[in-house]
Amino acid sequence: MKSPYVRQKLLAENVLAAATAEGVLRGVPLCLPTVFGHGPATTAPDRGVVAAMTRRALAGEPLTVWGDGSVRRDLVHIDDVVEALLAAHDHADRLSGTHWEIGTGTGVTLLSLFTGIAEAVAARTGGPAVPVVTVPPPDHADPADSEDVVVDPEPFRTVTGWRARVELGDALRRTAAALAPAAGHWGGTGPV
């Protein structure tokens, strides 16, 4: 059974495909896995799991992962997404009407991700890394939350030359640096 979120995405893709087939527009649907990265603090500062967990670590709270943490996610940084959107625009004629996956092509376990976040925050603040603990999923958890999501960006790369370039560890450190001032952590050298 697909979640309401997945059903909505499929419906939107179908509407876009139909409009493209009718010649109303040139639609290039891009499937984005877990997008993360920092933006202005005033625009949904906790949007996404990476920002939410980074803020928890900055507050000194343990990071909780559901189950054993083995669920894998393909994490693509917002800077890479921007480059993919520009590549899609530049190659719209060749991409139009087909679904394209945009990501790294590599799955990272949530346990590994949360551990990386704890380490990035510790490096930023100079304190110890917060613990990462596993807990049972809550009863209200969406079944999709326990499924791996790793995409194959190779077809898109073949057409456009695009490739995800932002390395995960660097991206986590950048996210911690961006969110630390809002949490009152300056890392010893002044605001970032």
C-alpha positions as a Markdown table, in Angstrom:
| # | Residue | x | y | z |
|---|---|---|---|---|
| 1 | Met | 0.0 | 0.0 | 0.0 |
| 2 | Lys | 1.5 | 3.4 | -1.0 |
| 3 | Ser | 1.4 | 6.3 | 1.3 |
| 4 | Pro | -0.7 | 9.4 | 0.5 |
| 5 | Tyr | 2.6 | 11.2 | -0.2 |
| 6 | Val | 3.7 | 8.6 | -2.8 |
| 7 | Arg | 0.2 | 8.6 | -4.3 |
| 8 | Gln | 0.2 | 12.4 | -4.7 |
| 9 | Lys | 3.6 | 12.3 | -6.3 |
| 10 | Leu | 2.5 | 9.6 | -8.8 |
| 11 | Leu | -0.7 | 11.6 | -9.6 |
| 12 | Ala | 1.4 | 14.8 | -10.3 |
| 13 | Glu | 3.7 | 12.8 | -12.6 |
| 14 | Asn | 0.8 | 11.4 | -14.5 |
| 15 | Val | -0.7 | 14.9 | -14.9 |
| 16 | Leu | 2.6 | 16.2 | -16.1 |
| 17 | Ala | 3.1 | 13.3 | -18.5 |
| 18 | Ala | -0.4 | 13.8 | -20.0 |
| 19 | Ala | 0.2 | 17.5 | -20.5 |
| 20 | Thr | 3.5 | 16.8 | -22.2 |
| 21 | Ala | 1.9 | 14.2 | -24.5 |
| 22 | Glu | -0.8 | 16.7 | -25.4 |
| 23 | Gly | 1.9 | 19.3 | -26.3 |
| 24 | Val | 0.7 | 21.7 | -23.6 |
| 25 | Leu | 4.2 | 21.9 | -22.1 |
| 26 | Arg | 7.6 | 20.2 | -22.0 |
| 27 | Gly | 7.6 | 18.3 | -18.8 |
| 28 | Val | 10.7 | 16.9 | -17.2 |
| 29 | Pro | 9.7 | 15.0 | -14.0 |
| 30 | Leu | 12.7 | 14.7 | -11.7 |
| 31 | Cys | 12.5 | 12.1 | -8.8 |
| 32 | Leu | 14.5 | 13.5 | -5.9 |
| 33 | Pro | 15.3 | 11.2 | -2.9 |
| 34 | Thr | 16.2 | 12.8 | 0.4 |
| 35 | Val | 17.2 | 16.4 | -0.4 |
| 36 | Phe | 19.1 | 18.3 | 2.4 |
| 37 | Gly | 21.2 | 21.3 | 3.0 |
| 38 | His | 20.9 | 24.6 | 4.7 |
| 39 | Gly | 19.0 | 27.7 | 3.7 |
| 40 | Pro | 17.9 | 30.8 | 5.3 |
| 41 | Ala | 16.9 | 30.2 | 8.9 |
| 42 | Thr | 13.6 | 31.9 | 8.3 |
| 43 | Thr | 12.5 | 29.3 | 5.7 |
| 44 | Ala | 11.4 | 26.1 | 7.4 |
| 45 | Pro | 14.6 | 25.6 | 9.4 |
| 46 | Asp | 13.7 | 22.1 | 10.5 |
| 47 | Arg | 12.6 | 20.9 | 7.1 |
| 48 | Gly | 14.0 | 17.4 | 6.6 |
| 49 | Val | 15.6 | 14.8 | 8.7 |
| 50 | Val | 19.2 | 16.1 | 8.4 |
| 51 | Ala | 18.3 | 19.6 | 9.6 |
| 52 | Ala | 16.0 | 18.3 | 12.4 |
| 53 | Met | 18.7 | 15.9 | 13.7 |
| 54 | Thr | 21.4 | 18.5 | 13.4 |
| 55 | Arg | 19.4 | 20.9 | 15.5 |
| 56 | Arg | 18.8 | 18.1 | 18.1 |
| 57 | Ala | 22.5 | 17.4 | 18.2 |
| 58 | Leu | 23.3 | 21.1 | 18.6 |
| 59 | Ala | 20.9 | 21.1 | 21.6 |
| 60 | Gly | 22.7 | 18.2 | 23.1 |
| 61 | Glu | 19.8 | 15.8 | 22.6 |
| 62 | Pro | 20.3 | 12.2 | 21.6 |
| 63 | Leu | 19.5 | 11.3 | 18.1 |
| 64 | Thr | 16.9 | 8.5 | 17.8 |
| 65 | Val | 16.7 | 6.2 | 14.8 |
| 66 | Trp | 13.7 | 3.9 | 14.3 |
| 67 | Gly | 14.4 | 0.1 | 14.3 |
| 68 | Asp | 18.0 | -1.0 | 13.8 |
| 69 | Gly | 18.9 | 2.0 | 11.6 |
| 70 | Ser | 19.6 | -0.2 | 8.6 |
| 71 | Val | 17.1 | 1.6 | 6.3 |
| 72 | Arg | 19.1 | 3.2 | 3.5 |
| 73 | Arg | 18.6 | 6.6 | 2.0 |
| 74 | Asp | 20.1 | 8.3 | -1.0 |
| 75 | Leu | 21.0 | 11.8 | 0.2 |
| 76 | Val | 21.5 | 14.5 | -2.3 |
| 77 | His | 22.6 | 18.0 | -1.3 |
| 78 | Ile | 20.6 | 21.0 | -2.4 |
| 79 | Asp | 23.6 | 22.4 | -4.3 |
| 80 | Asp | 23.6 | 19.3 | -6.4 |
| 81 | Val | 19.8 | 19.5 | -6.9 |
| 82 | Val | 20.2 | 23.1 | -8.2 |
| 83 | Glu | 22.8 | 21.9 | -10.7 |
| 84 | Ala | 20.5 | 19.0 | -11.8 |
| 85 | Leu | 17.6 | 21.5 | -12.3 |
| 86 | Leu | 19.9 | 23.7 | -14.5 |
| 87 | Ala | 21.0 | 20.6 | -16.4 |
| 88 | Ala | 17.4 | 19.5 | -16.9 |
| 89 | His | 16.6 | 23.0 | -18.3 |
| 90 | Asp | 19.5 | 22.9 | -20.6 |
| 91 | His | 18.6 | 19.4 | -22.0 |
| 92 | Ala | 14.8 | 19.7 | -21.8 |
| 93 | Asp | 14.2 | 18.6 | -25.4 |
| 94 | Arg | 16.0 | 15.3 | -24.8 |
| 95 | Leu | 14.6 | 14.8 | -21.3 |
| 96 | Ser | 10.9 | 15.8 | -21.9 |
| 97 | Gly | 8.2 | 13.2 | -21.2 |
| 98 | Thr | 10.4 | 10.8 | -19.3 |
| 99 | His | 10.8 | 10.3 | -15.5 |
| 100 | Trp | 14.4 | 11.0 | -14.3 |
| 101 | Glu | 16.0 | 10.0 | -11.0 |
| 102 | Ile | 18.4 | 12.6 | -9.4 |
| 103 | Gly | 20.6 | 11.4 | -6.5 |
| 104 | Thr | 24.0 | 10.0 | -5.7 |
| 105 | Gly | 23.1 | 6.4 | -6.5 |
| 106 | Thr | 24.5 | 5.4 | -3.0 |
| 107 | Gly | 22.5 | 4.4 | 0.0 |
| 108 | Val | 23.5 | 5.5 | 3.5 |
| 109 | Thr | 22.0 | 3.8 | 6.5 |
| 110 | Leu | 20.1 | 6.1 | 8.8 |
| 111 | Leu | 22.3 | 4.8 | 11.7 |
| 112 | Ser | 25.4 | 5.9 | 9.8 |
| 113 | Leu | 23.8 | 9.2 | 8.8 |
| 114 | Phe | 22.8 | 10.1 | 12.3 |
| 115 | Thr | 26.3 | 9.1 | 13.6 |
| 116 | Gly | 27.8 | 11.4 | 11.0 |
| 117 | Ile | 25.5 | 14.2 | 12.1 |
| 118 | Ala | 26.5 | 13.7 | 15.7 |
| 119 | Glu | 30.2 | 13.8 | 14.7 |
| 120 | Ala | 29.9 | 16.9 | 12.5 |
| 121 | Val | 28.2 | 18.8 | 15.3 |
| 122 | Ala | 30.8 | 17.6 | 17.9 |
| 123 | Ala | 33.5 | 18.8 | 15.6 |
| 124 | Arg | 31.8 | 22.2 | 15.2 |
| 125 | Thr | 31.0 | 22.7 | 18.9 |
| 126 | Gly | 34.1 | 21.1 | 20.4 |
| 127 | Gly | 31.9 | 19.0 | 22.7 |
| 128 | Pro | 31.3 | 15.3 | 22.7 |
| 129 | Ala | 29.1 | 13.6 | 20.1 |
| 130 | Val | 25.6 | 13.1 | 21.3 |
| 131 | Pro | 24.5 | 9.4 | 21.5 |
| 132 | Val | 22.6 | 7.8 | 18.6 |
| 133 | Val | 20.0 | 5.4 | 20.0 |
| 134 | Thr | 17.7 | 3.0 | 18.2 |
| 135 | Val | 14.0 | 2.9 | 19.2 |
| 136 | Pro | 11.0 | 1.0 | 17.9 |
| 137 | Pro | 9.1 | 2.8 | 15.2 |
| 138 | Pro | 6.0 | 4.5 | 16.5 |
| 139 | Asp | 2.6 | 3.1 | 15.7 |
| 140 | His | 1.8 | 6.0 | 13.4 |
| 141 | Ala | 4.9 | 5.5 | 11.3 |
| 142 | Asp | 4.4 | 5.5 | 7.5 |
| 143 | Pro | 5.3 | 2.1 | 6.1 |
| 144 | Ala | 7.4 | 3.9 | 3.5 |
| 145 | Asp | 9.7 | 5.1 | 6.3 |
| 146 | Ser | 11.0 | 1.5 | 6.7 |
| 147 | Glu | 11.8 | 1.1 | 3.0 |
| 148 | Asp | 15.2 | 1.8 | 1.3 |
| 149 | Val | 15.2 | 4.7 | -1.1 |
| 150 | Val | 18.2 | 4.7 | -3.5 |
| 151 | Val | 17.9 | 6.0 | -7.0 |
| 152 | Asp | 19.9 | 5.4 | -10.2 |
| 153 | Pro | 21.0 | 8.7 | -11.6 |
| 154 | Glu | 23.1 | 7.2 | -14.4 |
| 155 | Pro | 20.5 | 7.7 | -17.2 |
| 156 | Phe | 20.2 | 11.4 | -16.3 |
| 157 | Arg | 24.0 | 11.7 | -16.2 |
| 158 | Thr | 24.3 | 10.1 | -19.6 |
| 159 | Val | 22.1 | 12.7 | -21.2 |
| 160 | Thr | 23.2 | 15.8 | -19.2 |
| 161 | Gly | 26.7 | 15.1 | -17.8 |
| 162 | Trp | 25.3 | 16.0 | -14.4 |
| 163 | Arg | 26.7 | 14.2 | -11.3 |
| 164 | Ala | 26.2 | 14.7 | -7.6 |
| 165 | Arg | 29.5 | 16.3 | -6.3 |
| 166 | Val | 28.9 | 17.3 | -2.7 |
| 167 | Glu | 30.5 | 14.7 | -0.4 |
| 168 | Leu | 28.2 | 13.7 | 2.5 |
| 169 | Gly | 30.7 | 14.4 | 5.3 |
| 170 | Asp | 31.5 | 17.9 | 4.0 |
| 171 | Ala | 27.7 | 18.5 | 3.5 |
| 172 | Leu | 27.0 | 17.5 | 7.1 |
| 173 | Arg | 29.8 | 19.8 | 8.4 |
| 174 | Arg | 28.4 | 22.7 | 6.3 |
| 175 | Thr | 24.9 | 22.0 | 7.7 |
| 176 | Ala | 26.2 | 22.0 | 11.3 |
| 177 | Ala | 28.1 | 25.2 | 10.6 |
| 178 | Ala | 25.0 | 26.9 | 9.1 |
| 179 | Leu | 22.7 | 25.8 | 11.9 |
| 180 | Ala | 25.1 | 26.4 | 14.9 |
| 181 | Pro | 24.7 | 30.2 | 15.0 |
| 182 | Ala | 20.9 | 29.8 | 15.3 |
| 183 | Ala | 21.5 | 27.4 | 18.2 |
| 184 | Gly | 24.0 | 29.7 | 19.9 |
| 185 | His | 27.1 | 27.7 | 19.0 |
| 186 | Trp | 29.9 | 29.6 | 17.4 |
| 187 | Gly | 32.7 | 27.0 | 17.3 |
| 188 | Gly | 35.3 | 29.2 | 18.9 |
| 189 | Thr | 36.2 | 31.5 | 16.0 |
| 190 | Gly | 33.1 | 33.7 | 15.9 |
| 191 | Pro | 29.9 | 33.4 | 13.9 |
| 192 | Val | 29.8 | 31.6 | 10.5 |
